[in-house]
GROMACS .gro file of C-alpha atoms in nm:
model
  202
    1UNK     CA    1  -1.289   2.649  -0.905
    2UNK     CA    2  -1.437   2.488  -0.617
    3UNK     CA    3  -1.521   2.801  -0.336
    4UNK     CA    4  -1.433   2.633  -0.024
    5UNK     CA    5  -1.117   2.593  -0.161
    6UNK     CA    6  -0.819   2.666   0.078
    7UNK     CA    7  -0.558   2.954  -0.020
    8UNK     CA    8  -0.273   2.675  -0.077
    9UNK     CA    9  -0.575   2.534  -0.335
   10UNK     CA   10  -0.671   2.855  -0.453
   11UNK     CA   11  -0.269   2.921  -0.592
   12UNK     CA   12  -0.240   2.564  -0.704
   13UNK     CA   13  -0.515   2.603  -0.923
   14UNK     CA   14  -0.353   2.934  -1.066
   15UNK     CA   15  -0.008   2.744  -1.090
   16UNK     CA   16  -0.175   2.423  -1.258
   17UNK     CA   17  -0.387   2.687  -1.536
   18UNK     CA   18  -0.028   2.857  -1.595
   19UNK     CA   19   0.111   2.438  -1.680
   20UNK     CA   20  -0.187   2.403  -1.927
   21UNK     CA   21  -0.157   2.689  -2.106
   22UNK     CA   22   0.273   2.588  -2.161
   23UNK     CA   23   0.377   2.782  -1.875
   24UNK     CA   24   0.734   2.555  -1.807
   25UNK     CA   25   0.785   2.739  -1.465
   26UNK     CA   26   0.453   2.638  -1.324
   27UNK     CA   27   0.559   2.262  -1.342
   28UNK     CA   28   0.903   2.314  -1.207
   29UNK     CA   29   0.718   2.519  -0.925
   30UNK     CA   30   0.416   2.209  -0.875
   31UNK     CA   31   0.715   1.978  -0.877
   32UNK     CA   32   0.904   2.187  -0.615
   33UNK     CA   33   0.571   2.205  -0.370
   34UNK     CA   34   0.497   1.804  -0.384
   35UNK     CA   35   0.808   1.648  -0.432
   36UNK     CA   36   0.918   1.566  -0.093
   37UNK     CA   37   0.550   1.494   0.033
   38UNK     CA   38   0.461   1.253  -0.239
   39UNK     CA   39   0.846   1.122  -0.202
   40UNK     CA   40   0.777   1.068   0.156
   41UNK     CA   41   0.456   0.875   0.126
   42UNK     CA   42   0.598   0.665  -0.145
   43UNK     CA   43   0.893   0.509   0.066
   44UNK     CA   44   0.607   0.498   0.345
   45UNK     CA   45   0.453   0.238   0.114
   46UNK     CA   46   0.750   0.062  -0.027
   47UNK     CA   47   0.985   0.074   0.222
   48UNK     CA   48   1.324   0.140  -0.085
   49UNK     CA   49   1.471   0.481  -0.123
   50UNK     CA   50   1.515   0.424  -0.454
   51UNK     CA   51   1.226   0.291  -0.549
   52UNK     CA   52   1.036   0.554  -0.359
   53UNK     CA   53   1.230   0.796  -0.585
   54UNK     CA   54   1.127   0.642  -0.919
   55UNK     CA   55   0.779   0.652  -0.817
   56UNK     CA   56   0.773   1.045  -0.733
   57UNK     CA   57   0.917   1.077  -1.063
   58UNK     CA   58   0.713   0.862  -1.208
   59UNK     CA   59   0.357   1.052  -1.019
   60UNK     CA   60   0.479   1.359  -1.149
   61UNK     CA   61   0.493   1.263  -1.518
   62UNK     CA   62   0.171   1.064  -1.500
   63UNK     CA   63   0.029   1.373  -1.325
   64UNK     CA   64   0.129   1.624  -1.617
   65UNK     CA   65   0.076   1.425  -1.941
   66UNK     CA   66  -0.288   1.411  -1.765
   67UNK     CA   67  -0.265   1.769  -1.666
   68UNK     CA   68  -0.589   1.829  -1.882
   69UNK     CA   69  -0.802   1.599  -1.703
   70UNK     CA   70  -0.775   1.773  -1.409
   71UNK     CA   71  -1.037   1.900  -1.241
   72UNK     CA   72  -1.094   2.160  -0.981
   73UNK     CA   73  -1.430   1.996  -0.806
   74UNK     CA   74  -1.152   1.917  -0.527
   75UNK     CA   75  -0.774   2.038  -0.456
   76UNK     CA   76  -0.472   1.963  -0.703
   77UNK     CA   77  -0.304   1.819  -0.390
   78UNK     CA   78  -0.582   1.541  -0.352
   79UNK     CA   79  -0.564   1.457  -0.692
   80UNK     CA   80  -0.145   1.424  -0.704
   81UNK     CA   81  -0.152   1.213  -0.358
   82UNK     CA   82  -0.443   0.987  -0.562
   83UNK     CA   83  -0.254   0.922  -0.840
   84UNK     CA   84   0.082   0.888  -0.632
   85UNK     CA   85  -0.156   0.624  -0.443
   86UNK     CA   86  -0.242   0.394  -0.753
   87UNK     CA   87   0.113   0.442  -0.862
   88UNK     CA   88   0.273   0.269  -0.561
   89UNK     CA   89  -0.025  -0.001  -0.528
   90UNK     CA   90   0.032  -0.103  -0.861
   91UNK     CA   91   0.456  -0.132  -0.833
   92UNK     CA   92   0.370  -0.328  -0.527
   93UNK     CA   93   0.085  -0.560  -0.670
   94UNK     CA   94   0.376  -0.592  -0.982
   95UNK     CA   95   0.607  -0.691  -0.720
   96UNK     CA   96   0.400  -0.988  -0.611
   97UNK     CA   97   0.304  -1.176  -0.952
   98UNK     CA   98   0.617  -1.362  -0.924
   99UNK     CA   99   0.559  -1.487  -0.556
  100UNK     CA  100   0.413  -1.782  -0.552
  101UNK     CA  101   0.330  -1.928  -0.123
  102UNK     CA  102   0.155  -2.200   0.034
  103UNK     CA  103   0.096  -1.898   0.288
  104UNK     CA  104   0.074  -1.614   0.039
  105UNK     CA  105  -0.120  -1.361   0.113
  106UNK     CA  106  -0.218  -1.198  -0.163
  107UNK     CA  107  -0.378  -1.359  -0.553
  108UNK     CA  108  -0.207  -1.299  -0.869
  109UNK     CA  109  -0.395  -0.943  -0.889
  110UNK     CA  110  -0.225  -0.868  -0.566
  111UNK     CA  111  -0.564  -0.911  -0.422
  112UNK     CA  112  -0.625  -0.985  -0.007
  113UNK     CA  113  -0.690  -1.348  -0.024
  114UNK     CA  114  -0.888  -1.489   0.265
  115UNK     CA  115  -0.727  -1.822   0.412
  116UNK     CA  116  -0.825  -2.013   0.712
  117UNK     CA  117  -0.656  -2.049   1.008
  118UNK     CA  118  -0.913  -2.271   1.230
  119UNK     CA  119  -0.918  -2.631   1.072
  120UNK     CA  120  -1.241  -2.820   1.078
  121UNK     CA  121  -1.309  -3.184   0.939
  122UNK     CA  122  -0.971  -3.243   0.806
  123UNK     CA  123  -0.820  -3.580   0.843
  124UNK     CA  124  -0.477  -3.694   1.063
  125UNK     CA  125  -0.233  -3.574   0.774
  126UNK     CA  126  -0.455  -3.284   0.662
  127UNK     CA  127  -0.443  -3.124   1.014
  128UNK     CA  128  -0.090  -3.202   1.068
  129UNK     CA  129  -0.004  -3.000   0.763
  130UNK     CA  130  -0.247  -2.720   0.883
  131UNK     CA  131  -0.070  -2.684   1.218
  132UNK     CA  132   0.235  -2.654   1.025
  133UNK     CA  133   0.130  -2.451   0.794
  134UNK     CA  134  -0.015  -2.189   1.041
  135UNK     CA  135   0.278  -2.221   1.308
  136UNK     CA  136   0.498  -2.070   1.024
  137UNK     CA  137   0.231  -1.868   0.945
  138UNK     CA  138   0.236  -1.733   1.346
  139UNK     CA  139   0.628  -1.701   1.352
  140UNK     CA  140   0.641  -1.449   1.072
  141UNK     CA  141   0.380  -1.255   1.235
  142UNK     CA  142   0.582  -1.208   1.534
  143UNK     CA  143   0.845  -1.071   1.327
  144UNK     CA  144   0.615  -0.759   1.235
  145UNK     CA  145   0.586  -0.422   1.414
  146UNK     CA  146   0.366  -0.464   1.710
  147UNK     CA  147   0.103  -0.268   1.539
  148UNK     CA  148   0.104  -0.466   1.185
  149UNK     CA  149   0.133  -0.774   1.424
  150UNK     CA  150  -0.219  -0.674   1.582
  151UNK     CA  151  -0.375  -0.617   1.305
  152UNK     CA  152  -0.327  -0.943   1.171
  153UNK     CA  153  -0.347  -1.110   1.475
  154UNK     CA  154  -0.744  -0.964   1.474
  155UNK     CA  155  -0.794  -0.998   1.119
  156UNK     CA  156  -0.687  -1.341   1.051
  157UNK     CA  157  -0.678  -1.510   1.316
  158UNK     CA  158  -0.945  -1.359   1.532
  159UNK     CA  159  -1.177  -1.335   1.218
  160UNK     CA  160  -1.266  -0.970   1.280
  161UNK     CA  161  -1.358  -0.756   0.959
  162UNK     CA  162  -1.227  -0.414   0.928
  163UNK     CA  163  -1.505  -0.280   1.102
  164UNK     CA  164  -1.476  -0.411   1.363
  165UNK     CA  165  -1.090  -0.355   1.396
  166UNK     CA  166  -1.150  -0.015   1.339
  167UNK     CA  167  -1.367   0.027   1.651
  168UNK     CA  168  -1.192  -0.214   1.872
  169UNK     CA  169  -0.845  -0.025   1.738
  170UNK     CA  170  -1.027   0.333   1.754
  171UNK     CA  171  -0.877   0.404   1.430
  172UNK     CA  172  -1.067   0.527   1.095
  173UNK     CA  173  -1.116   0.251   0.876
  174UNK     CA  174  -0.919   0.386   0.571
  175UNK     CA  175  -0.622   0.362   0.817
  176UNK     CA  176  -0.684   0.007   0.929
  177UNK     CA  177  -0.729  -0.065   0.532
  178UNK     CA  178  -0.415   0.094   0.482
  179UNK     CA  179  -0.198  -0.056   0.748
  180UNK     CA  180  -0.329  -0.420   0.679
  181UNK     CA  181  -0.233  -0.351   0.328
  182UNK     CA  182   0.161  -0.279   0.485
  183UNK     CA  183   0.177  -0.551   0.679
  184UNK     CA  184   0.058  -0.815   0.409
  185UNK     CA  185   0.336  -0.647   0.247
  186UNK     CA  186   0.576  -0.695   0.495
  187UNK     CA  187   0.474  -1.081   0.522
  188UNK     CA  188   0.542  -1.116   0.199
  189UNK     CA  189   0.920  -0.989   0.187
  190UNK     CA  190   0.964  -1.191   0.498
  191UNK     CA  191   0.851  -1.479   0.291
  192UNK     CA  192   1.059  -1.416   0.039
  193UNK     CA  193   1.393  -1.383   0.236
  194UNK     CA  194   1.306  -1.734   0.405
  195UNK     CA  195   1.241  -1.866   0.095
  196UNK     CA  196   1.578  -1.706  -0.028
  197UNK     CA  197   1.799  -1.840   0.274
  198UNK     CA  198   1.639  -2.197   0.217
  199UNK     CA  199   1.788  -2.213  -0.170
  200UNK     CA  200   2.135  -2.057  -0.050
  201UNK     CA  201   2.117  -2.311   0.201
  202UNK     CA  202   2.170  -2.620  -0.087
   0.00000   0.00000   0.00000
């Protein structure tokens, strides 16, 4: 067990050997610490109650059929909130394969995709559809939160990379990551209701 291990990671390890060695109570009591944190930061990430709910279930059963792999180098907390992590990324990179945008956002692998906003060298007709293209592009963006919306506003538009954001923002750069990541995702369902109003619309 790691020593500079806090006393919340100190009985979390003891909890976690009791779960290994069959001890039923142990993941009841695990379950019982983390639930509402790792619930919390779930609907953080996907924005559905319910959804947020499978995926806490989900973490936890992912988190003790791999109970064994476990290692205390670092707390049992870090390594839930890790896998919690993955688990929502990859519901909301699932979420995308079927969205398919002239303005998407994202690849097939849920990937950032860069795309370019300034238009050089295009002809008449190629510009024209550029300009349209990033004017819709602009009024989604104003739909965001004002922070999403300045993040985007510097990263896409501006050109800035995330290190820069980060300083200009004064925020660390896994949040800046993070919150670009939420408002890509945001873009996206705003995209997709559009797209939805437009077919009820015939």
């Amino acid at each position: 067990m790691n020593p500079n291990f806090s006393p919340n990671a100190k009985n979390d390890f003891l909890v976690v050997s009791r779960a290994k060695d069959g001890d039923q109570k142990a993941y009841a009591e695990l379950m019982q610490r983390y639930k509402d944190s790792i619930y919390f930061m779930a609907l953080k990430m996907v924005n559905n109650k319910d959804d947020a709910m499978d995926l806490t279930v989900e973490t936890f059963g992912k988190a003790f059929e791999n109970l064994e792999k476990y290692k205390p180098d670092f707390a049992f907390s870090t390594w839930l909130f890790r896998i919690a992590t993955n688990n929502c990324i990859d519901f909301i990179r699932k979420k995308r394969l079927n969205v398919v945008s002239l303005n998407s956002l994202t690849d097939q692998e849920g990937e950032e995709r860069q795309f370019e906003v300034r238009s050089e060298s295009l002809n008449p007709e190629e510009s024209s559809i550029k300009k349209q293209e990033n004017e819709k592009l602009k009024n989604i963006v104003e739909q965001l939160p004002a922070r999403y919306r300045t993040l985007i506003t510097l990263r896409y538009f501006e050109e800035q990379s995330y290190e820069e954001i980060a300083q200009q923002l004064d925020l660390p750069l896994g949040t800046v990551k993070a919150q670009l990541f939420r408002a890509r995702d945001l873009m996206s369902n705003i995209m997709k209701r559009k797209k939805s109003n437009l077919r009820s619309d015939f």
